[in-house]
Amino acid sequence: ITISATVTTVQRTDGRWDVTYTGMESLPTGLTLVERGFIGSYYSTDGVTYPDYVRTDTNFTLDSTKVVRIPVGNSSGLDTYGGTFLGVANGWSYCARAYMIYQDASFNQYIIYSTIAITTGV
């Protein structure tokens, strides 16, 4: 099972940025996709306003309270998907990671995450 995330940014006319993450996943036969998407958070580069701990793997999960979740669904047959975080302030940074919830034939569910993709100083 693999999952990854890449990022692109577009500046809006109001000076803010829309940050789009693209995920790719591969799920072996016999496993069922339940949900996939992205979790993300912006932070100030001063490390105080939005502390760096949000970017650590252990605190950057679906259970985290300081992240935004964009569920993309479970469209079968499509292994590439995207999610956009809107209105990131100019000069701020944003980070996100893809997630995937899947289940086996016994209906046991599992969650996996990509590495954290960081967009600095958009």
PDB file of C-alpha atoms in Angstrom, residues 19 21 39-43 54-55 60 67 85 93-97 116-119:
ATOM      1  CA  VAL A  19      -2.741  25.602  -2.033  1.00  0.00           C
ATOM      2  CA  TYR A  21      -2.340  18.992  -2.878  1.00  0.00           C
ATOM      3  CA  ILE A  39      -5.355  17.086   6.458  1.00  0.00           C
ATOM      4  CA  GLY A  40      -3.622  20.439   6.576  1.00  0.00           C
ATOM      5  CA  SER A  41      -2.700  23.415   8.692  1.00  0.00           C
ATOM      6  CA  TYR A  42      -1.141  26.821   8.128  1.00  0.00           C
ATOM      7  CA  TYR A  43       1.447  28.294  10.419  1.00  0.00           C
ATOM      8  CA  VAL A  54       1.569  20.737  14.266  1.00  0.00           C
ATOM      9  CA  ARG A  55       3.932  19.494  11.542  1.00  0.00           C
ATOM     10  CA  PHE A  60      -0.642  15.593  12.347  1.00  0.00           C
ATOM     11  CA  VAL A  67      -5.792  20.650  11.327  1.00  0.00           C
ATOM     12  CA  PHE A  85      -6.913  24.715   1.018  1.00  0.00           C
ATOM     13  CA  SER A  93       3.296  28.601   5.127  1.00  0.00           C
ATOM     14  CA  TYR A  94       1.015  25.603   4.803  1.00  0.00           C
ATOM     15  CA  CYS A  95       1.532  21.913   5.285  1.00  0.00           C
ATOM     16  CA  ALA A  96      -0.620  18.902   4.534  1.00  0.00           C
ATOM     17  CA  ARG A  97      -0.499  15.170   4.187  1.00  0.00           C
ATOM     18  CA  ILE A 116       3.991  15.875   5.348  1.00  0.00           C
ATOM     19  CA  ALA A 117       4.318  18.185   2.327  1.00  0.00           C
ATOM     20  CA  ILE A 118       5.338  21.716   3.347  1.00  0.00           C
ATOM     21  CA  THR A 119       4.756  24.863   1.321  1.00  0.00           C
TER      22      THR A 119
END
